[in-house]
mmCIF file with all atom_site columns, C-alpha atoms in Angstrom:
data_model
loop_
_atom_site.group_PDB
_atom_site.id
_atom_site.type_symbol
_atom_site.label_atom_id
_atom_site.label_alt_id
_atom_site.label_comp_id
_atom_site.label_asym_id
_atom_site.label_entity_id
_atom_site.label_seq_id
_atom_site.pdbx_PDB_ins_code
_atom_site.Cartn_x
_atom_site.Cartn_y
_atom_site.Cartn_z
_atom_site.occupancy
_atom_site.B_iso_or_equiv
_atom_site.pdbx_formal_charge
_atom_site.auth_seq_id
_atom_site.auth_comp_id
_atom_site.auth_asym_id
_atom_site.auth_atom_id
_atom_site.pdbx_PDB_model_num
ATOM 1   C CA . UNK A 1 1   ? 165.920 -24.530 -37.387 1.00 45.00 ? 758 UNK A CA 1
ATOM 2   C CA . UNK A 1 2   ? 168.982 -23.684 -39.462 1.00 53.00 ? 759 UNK A CA 1
ATOM 3   C CA . UNK A 1 3   ? 169.822 -20.152 -40.560 1.00 59.00 ? 760 UNK A CA 1
ATOM 4   C CA . UNK A 1 4   ? 167.745 -18.543 -37.865 1.00 90.00 ? 761 UNK A CA 1
ATOM 5   C CA . UNK A 1 5   ? 168.777 -15.219 -36.426 1.00 94.00 ? 762 UNK A CA 1
ATOM 6   C CA . UNK A 1 6   ? 168.481 -13.846 -32.898 1.00 96.00 ? 763 UNK A CA 1
ATOM 7   C CA . UNK A 1 7   ? 165.247 -12.004 -32.167 1.00 93.00 ? 764 UNK A CA 1
ATOM 8   C CA . UNK A 1 8   ? 163.736 -10.089 -29.259 1.00 95.00 ? 765 UNK A CA 1
ATOM 9   C CA . UNK A 1 9   ? 160.319 -11.373 -28.173 1.00 93.00 ? 766 UNK A CA 1
ATOM 10  C CA . UNK A 1 10  ? 158.237 -8.608  -26.616 1.00 93.00 ? 767 UNK A CA 1
ATOM 11  C CA . UNK A 1 11  ? 155.448 -9.571  -24.210 1.00 93.00 ? 768 UNK A CA 1
ATOM 12  C CA . UNK A 1 12  ? 151.864 -8.476  -24.601 1.00 93.00 ? 769 UNK A CA 1
ATOM 13  C CA . UNK A 1 13  ? 151.220 -5.848  -21.954 1.00 93.00 ? 770 UNK A CA 1
ATOM 14  C CA . UNK A 1 14  ? 147.908 -5.290  -20.218 1.00 94.00 ? 771 UNK A CA 1
ATOM 15  C CA . UNK A 1 15  ? 147.473 -2.432  -17.748 1.00 94.00 ? 772 UNK A CA 1
ATOM 16  C CA . UNK A 1 16  ? 144.596 -1.267  -15.629 1.00 95.00 ? 773 UNK A CA 1
ATOM 17  C CA . UNK A 1 17  ? 143.986 0.182   -12.168 1.00 96.00 ? 774 UNK A CA 1
ATOM 18  C CA . UNK A 1 18  ? 145.079 -3.125  -10.572 1.00 95.00 ? 775 UNK A CA 1
ATOM 19  C CA . UNK A 1 19  ? 148.534 -3.102  -12.168 1.00 93.00 ? 776 UNK A CA 1
ATOM 20  C CA . UNK A 1 20  ? 150.240 -4.628  -15.181 1.00 92.00 ? 777 UNK A CA 1
ATOM 21  C CA . UNK A 1 21  ? 150.294 -8.072  -16.714 1.00 93.00 ? 778 UNK A CA 1
ATOM 22  C CA . UNK A 1 22  ? 153.002 -9.191  -19.156 1.00 93.00 ? 779 UNK A CA 1
ATOM 23  C CA . UNK A 1 23  ? 152.034 -12.234 -21.214 1.00 91.00 ? 780 UNK A CA 1
ATOM 24  C CA . UNK A 1 24  ? 153.873 -14.488 -23.646 1.00 89.00 ? 781 UNK A CA 1
ATOM 25  C CA . UNK A 1 25  ? 150.821 -16.119 -25.196 1.00 87.00 ? 782 UNK A CA 1
ATOM 26  C CA . UNK A 1 26  ? 152.723 -17.086 -28.358 1.00 82.00 ? 783 UNK A CA 1
ATOM 27  C CA . UNK A 1 27  ? 155.681 -18.504 -26.402 1.00 79.00 ? 784 UNK A CA 1
ATOM 28  C CA . UNK A 1 28  ? 154.634 -22.164 -26.461 1.00 79.00 ? 785 UNK A CA 1
ATOM 29  C CA . UNK A 1 29  ? 157.029 -24.276 -24.403 1.00 76.00 ? 786 UNK A CA 1
ATOM 30  C CA . UNK A 1 30  ? 155.814 -27.474 -26.033 1.00 78.00 ? 787 UNK A CA 1
ATOM 31  C CA . UNK A 1 31  ? 156.108 -26.236 -29.635 1.00 84.00 ? 788 UNK A CA 1
ATOM 32  C CA . UNK A 1 32  ? 159.546 -24.802 -28.878 1.00 85.00 ? 789 UNK A CA 1
ATOM 33  C CA . UNK A 1 33  ? 160.593 -28.116 -27.300 1.00 91.00 ? 790 UNK A CA 1
ATOM 34  C CA . UNK A 1 34  ? 161.853 -26.380 -24.152 1.00 92.00 ? 791 UNK A CA 1
ATOM 35  C CA . UNK A 1 35  ? 163.206 -29.062 -21.845 1.00 94.00 ? 792 UNK A CA 1
ATOM 36  C CA . UNK A 1 36  ? 164.840 -27.130 -19.021 1.00 95.00 ? 793 UNK A CA 1
ATOM 37  C CA . UNK A 1 37  ? 165.398 -23.758 -17.435 1.00 95.00 ? 794 UNK A CA 1
ATOM 38  C CA . UNK A 1 38  ? 167.999 -22.324 -15.087 1.00 96.00 ? 795 UNK A CA 1
ATOM 39  C CA . UNK A 1 39  ? 169.070 -18.998 -13.577 1.00 96.00 ? 796 UNK A CA 1
ATOM 40  C CA . UNK A 1 40  ? 172.446 -17.247 -13.578 1.00 96.00 ? 797 UNK A CA 1
ATOM 41  C CA . UNK A 1 41  ? 173.309 -14.526 -11.051 1.00 96.00 ? 798 UNK A CA 1
ATOM 42  C CA . UNK A 1 42  ? 175.640 -12.397 -13.156 1.00 95.00 ? 799 UNK A CA 1
ATOM 43  C CA . UNK A 1 43  ? 178.458 -10.771 -11.192 1.00 94.00 ? 800 UNK A CA 1
ATOM 44  C CA . UNK A 1 44  ? 181.158 -10.383 -13.858 1.00 93.00 ? 801 UNK A CA 1
ATOM 45  C CA . UNK A 1 45  ? 181.552 -10.684 -17.608 1.00 93.00 ? 802 UNK A CA 1
ATOM 46  C CA . UNK A 1 46  ? 180.802 -14.270 -18.697 1.00 92.00 ? 803 UNK A CA 1
ATOM 47  C CA . UNK A 1 47  ? 181.660 -15.561 -22.123 1.00 88.00 ? 804 UNK A CA 1
ATOM 48  C CA . UNK A 1 48  ? 182.021 -17.010 -24.597 1.00 95.00 ? 805 UNK A CA 1
ATOM 49  C CA . UNK A 1 49  ? 179.783 -20.064 -24.514 1.00 96.00 ? 806 UNK A CA 1
ATOM 50  C CA . UNK A 1 50  ? 177.468 -21.617 -27.078 1.00 96.00 ? 807 UNK A CA 1
ATOM 51  C CA . UNK A 1 51  ? 176.085 -24.583 -28.938 1.00 97.00 ? 808 UNK A CA 1
ATOM 52  C CA . UNK A 1 52  ? 175.789 -25.775 -32.520 1.00 97.00 ? 809 UNK A CA 1
ATOM 53  C CA . UNK A 1 53  ? 172.525 -27.674 -31.907 1.00 96.00 ? 810 UNK A CA 1
ATOM 54  C CA . UNK A 1 54  ? 170.887 -26.014 -28.888 1.00 97.00 ? 811 UNK A CA 1
ATOM 55  C CA . UNK A 1 55  ? 168.479 -23.077 -28.989 1.00 96.00 ? 812 UNK A CA 1
ATOM 56  C CA . UNK A 1 56  ? 168.305 -20.789 -25.964 1.00 97.00 ? 813 UNK A CA 1
ATOM 57  C CA . UNK A 1 57  ? 166.014 -18.042 -24.757 1.00 97.00 ? 814 UNK A CA 1
ATOM 58  C CA . UNK A 1 58  ? 167.324 -15.379 -22.324 1.00 98.00 ? 815 UNK A CA 1
ATOM 59  C CA . UNK A 1 59  ? 165.107 -13.361 -19.982 1.00 97.00 ? 816 UNK A CA 1
ATOM 60  C CA . UNK A 1 60  ? 166.493 -10.951 -17.402 1.00 98.00 ? 817 UNK A CA 1
ATOM 61  C CA . UNK A 1 61  ? 164.607 -11.274 -14.102 1.00 96.00 ? 818 UNK A CA 1
ATOM 62  C CA . UNK A 1 62  ? 166.398 -8.430  -12.302 1.00 97.00 ? 819 UNK A CA 1
ATOM 63  C CA . UNK A 1 63  ? 168.846 -5.712  -13.277 1.00 97.00 ? 820 UNK A CA 1
ATOM 64  C CA . UNK A 1 64  ? 170.201 -4.907  -16.725 1.00 98.00 ? 821 UNK A CA 1
ATOM 65  C CA . UNK A 1 65  ? 172.482 -7.055  -18.903 1.00 97.00 ? 822 UNK A CA 1
ATOM 66  C CA . UNK A 1 66  ? 174.345 -6.605  -22.144 1.00 96.00 ? 823 UNK A CA 1
ATOM 67  C CA . UNK A 1 67  ? 174.156 -9.792  -24.215 1.00 97.00 ? 824 UNK A CA 1
ATOM 68  C CA . UNK A 1 68  ? 176.732 -10.230 -26.969 1.00 96.00 ? 825 UNK A CA 1
ATOM 69  C CA . UNK A 1 69  ? 176.264 -12.823 -29.702 1.00 97.00 ? 826 UNK A CA 1
ATOM 70  C CA . UNK A 1 70  ? 178.670 -14.174 -32.291 1.00 96.00 ? 827 UNK A CA 1
ATOM 71  C CA . UNK A 1 71  ? 178.115 -16.784 -34.978 1.00 97.00 ? 828 UNK A CA 1
ATOM 72  C CA . UNK A 1 72  ? 181.541 -18.475 -35.229 1.00 97.00 ? 829 UNK A CA 1
ATOM 73  C CA . UNK A 1 73  ? 182.820 -19.173 -38.726 1.00 96.00 ? 830 UNK A CA 1
ATOM 74  C CA . UNK A 1 74  ? 184.718 -22.191 -37.360 1.00 96.00 ? 831 UNK A CA 1
ATOM 75  C CA . UNK A 1 75  ? 183.985 -24.019 -34.087 1.00 96.00 ? 832 UNK A CA 1
ATOM 76  C CA . UNK A 1 76  ? 187.597 -25.088 -33.510 1.00 94.00 ? 833 UNK A CA 1
ATOM 77  C CA . UNK A 1 77  ? 189.573 -22.002 -34.601 1.00 94.00 ? 834 UNK A CA 1
ATOM 78  C CA . UNK A 1 78  ? 187.120 -19.163 -35.243 1.00 96.00 ? 835 UNK A CA 1
ATOM 79  C CA . UNK A 1 79  ? 188.170 -15.813 -36.703 1.00 94.00 ? 836 UNK A CA 1
ATOM 80  C CA . UNK A 1 80  ? 188.973 -13.039 -34.239 1.00 92.00 ? 837 UNK A CA 1
ATOM 81  C CA . UNK A 1 81  ? 187.501 -10.316 -36.439 1.00 92.00 ? 838 UNK A CA 1
ATOM 82  C CA . UNK A 1 82  ? 183.791 -11.125 -36.004 1.00 93.00 ? 839 UNK A CA 1
ATOM 83  C CA . UNK A 1 83  ? 181.796 -8.204  -34.634 1.00 93.00 ? 840 UNK A CA 1
ATOM 84  C CA . UNK A 1 84  ? 179.337 -9.250  -31.909 1.00 95.00 ? 841 UNK A CA 1
ATOM 85  C CA . UNK A 1 85  ? 175.667 -8.361  -32.075 1.00 95.00 ? 842 UNK A CA 1
ATOM 86  C CA . UNK A 1 86  ? 174.725 -6.464  -28.903 1.00 96.00 ? 843 UNK A CA 1
ATOM 87  C CA . UNK A 1 87  ? 171.434 -6.544  -27.043 1.00 97.00 ? 844 UNK A CA 1
ATOM 88  C CA . UNK A 1 88  ? 170.477 -4.756  -23.831 1.00 97.00 ? 845 UNK A CA 1
ATOM 89  C CA . UNK A 1 89  ? 168.001 -6.717  -21.715 1.00 98.00 ? 846 UNK A CA 1
ATOM 90  C CA . UNK A 1 90  ? 166.269 -4.948  -18.821 1.00 98.00 ? 847 UNK A CA 1
ATOM 91  C CA . UNK A 1 91  ? 164.140 -6.755  -16.281 1.00 97.00 ? 848 UNK A CA 1
ATOM 92  C CA . UNK A 1 92  ? 161.567 -3.943  -16.464 1.00 96.00 ? 849 UNK A CA 1
ATOM 93  C CA . UNK A 1 93  ? 161.023 -4.592  -20.207 1.00 96.00 ? 850 UNK A CA 1
ATOM 94  C CA . UNK A 1 94  ? 160.181 -8.291  -19.701 1.00 96.00 ? 851 UNK A CA 1
ATOM 95  C CA . UNK A 1 95  ? 161.592 -9.122  -23.165 1.00 96.00 ? 852 UNK A CA 1
ATOM 96  C CA . UNK A 1 96  ? 162.988 -12.520 -24.133 1.00 96.00 ? 853 UNK A CA 1
ATOM 97  C CA . UNK A 1 97  ? 165.991 -12.863 -26.460 1.00 97.00 ? 854 UNK A CA 1
ATOM 98  C CA . UNK A 1 98  ? 165.897 -15.927 -28.707 1.00 96.00 ? 855 UNK A CA 1
ATOM 99  C CA . UNK A 1 99  ? 169.404 -17.263 -29.436 1.00 97.00 ? 856 UNK A CA 1
ATOM 100 C CA . UNK A 1 100 ? 169.329 -19.868 -32.184 1.00 96.00 ? 857 UNK A CA 1
ATOM 101 C CA . UNK A 1 101 ? 171.683 -22.806 -32.412 1.00 97.00 ? 858 UNK A CA 1
ATOM 102 C CA . UNK A 1 102 ? 174.987 -21.847 -33.980 1.00 97.00 ? 859 UNK A CA 1
ATOM 103 C CA . UNK A 1 103 ? 175.702 -18.807 -31.798 1.00 97.00 ? 860 UNK A CA 1
ATOM 104 C CA . UNK A 1 104 ? 177.933 -18.233 -28.796 1.00 97.00 ? 861 UNK A CA 1
ATOM 105 C CA . UNK A 1 105 ? 177.046 -15.668 -26.158 1.00 97.00 ? 862 UNK A CA 1
ATOM 106 C CA . UNK A 1 106 ? 178.670 -13.485 -23.562 1.00 96.00 ? 863 UNK A CA 1
ATOM 107 C CA . UNK A 1 107 ? 176.867 -11.541 -20.842 1.00 96.00 ? 864 UNK A CA 1
ATOM 108 C CA . UNK A 1 108 ? 177.933 -8.419  -19.028 1.00 95.00 ? 865 UNK A CA 1
ATOM 109 C CA . UNK A 1 109 ? 176.125 -6.886  -16.027 1.00 96.00 ? 866 UNK A CA 1
ATOM 110 C CA . UNK A 1 110 ? 175.283 -3.225  -16.551 1.00 96.00 ? 867 UNK A CA 1
ATOM 111 C CA . UNK A 1 111 ? 173.262 -2.268  -13.481 1.00 95.00 ? 868 UNK A CA 1
ATOM 112 C CA . UNK A 1 112 ? 171.572 -3.717  -10.441 1.00 93.00 ? 869 UNK A CA 1
ATOM 113 C CA . UNK A 1 113 ? 172.297 -7.314  -9.565  1.00 94.00 ? 870 UNK A CA 1
ATOM 114 C CA . UNK A 1 114 ? 171.301 -9.015  -12.808 1.00 96.00 ? 871 UNK A CA 1
ATOM 115 C CA . UNK A 1 115 ? 169.710 -12.428 -12.805 1.00 97.00 ? 872 UNK A CA 1
ATOM 116 C CA . UNK A 1 116 ? 169.309 -14.201 -16.120 1.00 97.00 ? 873 UNK A CA 1
ATOM 117 C CA . UNK A 1 117 ? 166.767 -16.947 -16.723 1.00 97.00 ? 874 UNK A CA 1
ATOM 118 C CA . UNK A 1 118 ? 167.751 -19.306 -19.532 1.00 97.00 ? 875 UNK A CA 1
ATOM 119 C CA . UNK A 1 119 ? 165.412 -21.695 -21.343 1.00 96.00 ? 876 UNK A CA 1
ATOM 120 C CA . UNK A 1 120 ? 166.893 -24.542 -23.402 1.00 96.00 ? 877 UNK A CA 1
ATOM 121 C CA . UNK A 1 121 ? 165.499 -27.006 -25.915 1.00 96.00 ? 878 UNK A CA 1
ATOM 122 C CA . UNK A 1 122 ? 168.154 -29.628 -25.051 1.00 96.00 ? 879 UNK A CA 1
ATOM 123 C CA . UNK A 1 123 ? 168.570 -31.950 -22.102 1.00 94.00 ? 880 UNK A CA 1
ATOM 124 C CA . UNK A 1 124 ? 171.531 -31.287 -19.820 1.00 95.00 ? 881 UNK A CA 1
ATOM 125 C CA . UNK A 1 125 ? 173.416 -34.268 -21.261 1.00 96.00 ? 882 UNK A CA 1
ATOM 126 C CA . UNK A 1 126 ? 172.779 -33.219 -24.878 1.00 95.00 ? 883 UNK A CA 1
ATOM 127 C CA . UNK A 1 127 ? 173.823 -29.672 -24.016 1.00 95.00 ? 884 UNK A CA 1
ATOM 128 C CA . UNK A 1 128 ? 177.063 -30.865 -22.419 1.00 95.00 ? 885 UNK A CA 1
ATOM 129 C CA . UNK A 1 129 ? 177.847 -32.900 -25.546 1.00 96.00 ? 886 UNK A CA 1
ATOM 130 C CA . UNK A 1 130 ? 177.352 -29.758 -27.683 1.00 96.00 ? 887 UNK A CA 1
ATOM 131 C CA . UNK A 1 131 ? 179.313 -27.351 -25.474 1.00 96.00 ? 888 UNK A CA 1
ATOM 132 C CA . UNK A 1 132 ? 181.755 -24.805 -26.925 1.00 97.00 ? 889 UNK A CA 1
ATOM 133 C CA . UNK A 1 133 ? 183.716 -22.245 -24.925 1.00 96.00 ? 890 UNK A CA 1
ATOM 134 C CA . UNK A 1 134 ? 186.107 -19.564 -26.094 1.00 95.00 ? 891 UNK A CA 1
ATOM 135 C CA . UNK A 1 135 ? 188.419 -17.130 -24.303 1.00 92.00 ? 892 UNK A CA 1
ATOM 136 C CA . UNK A 1 136 ? 186.556 -14.215 -22.722 1.00 89.00 ? 893 UNK A CA 1
ATOM 137 C CA . UNK A 1 137 ? 188.547 -11.615 -24.696 1.00 87.00 ? 894 UNK A CA 1
ATOM 138 C CA . UNK A 1 138 ? 187.966 -13.351 -28.043 1.00 90.00 ? 895 UNK A CA 1
ATOM 139 C CA . UNK A 1 139 ? 185.477 -10.912 -29.634 1.00 91.00 ? 896 UNK A CA 1
ATOM 140 C CA . UNK A 1 140 ? 184.917 -8.267  -26.985 1.00 78.00 ? 897 UNK A CA 1
ATOM 141 C CA . UNK A 1 141 ? 187.105 -6.378  -24.640 1.00 63.00 ? 898 UNK A CA 1
ATOM 142 C CA . UNK A 1 142 ? 186.650 -3.263  -22.574 1.00 59.00 ? 899 UNK A CA 1
ATOM 143 C CA . UNK A 1 143 ? 187.903 -1.895  -19.293 1.00 43.00 ? 900 UNK A CA 1
ATOM 144 C CA . UNK A 1 144 ? 185.030 -3.564  -17.425 1.00 44.00 ? 901 UNK A CA 1
ATOM 145 C CA . UNK A 1 145 ? 186.488 -7.036  -17.825 1.00 44.00 ? 902 UNK A CA 1
#
């Protein structure tokens, strides 16, 4: 799974007089080796956190979040001048953001009371052994923080 890039996965949408259905028929948990899922209630800016070996998928369940992604050039002393990729995830869009191994992320609430569901292809223990954290002002700073 090396050299992958982040991608937004849009659901299939089906609408009729009964309402709407959003399906991820190509999102195969078994093929993706998803082992766990958890939720984060996002109150303040959270970052930077990532993994060299773990793939993640982010889905906003409520509210709106800005997700910032950086691919560090060094996992011990990364450069400060890396520009983050920015994604806006809205619960109403039902999109999933795939974050491949080798990226660190930061999340910032934009509106509502955002809740983020995270899917991981690593066990908790493997994830903890592949855990990298950097100062919150490393690649992104604004008056919100």
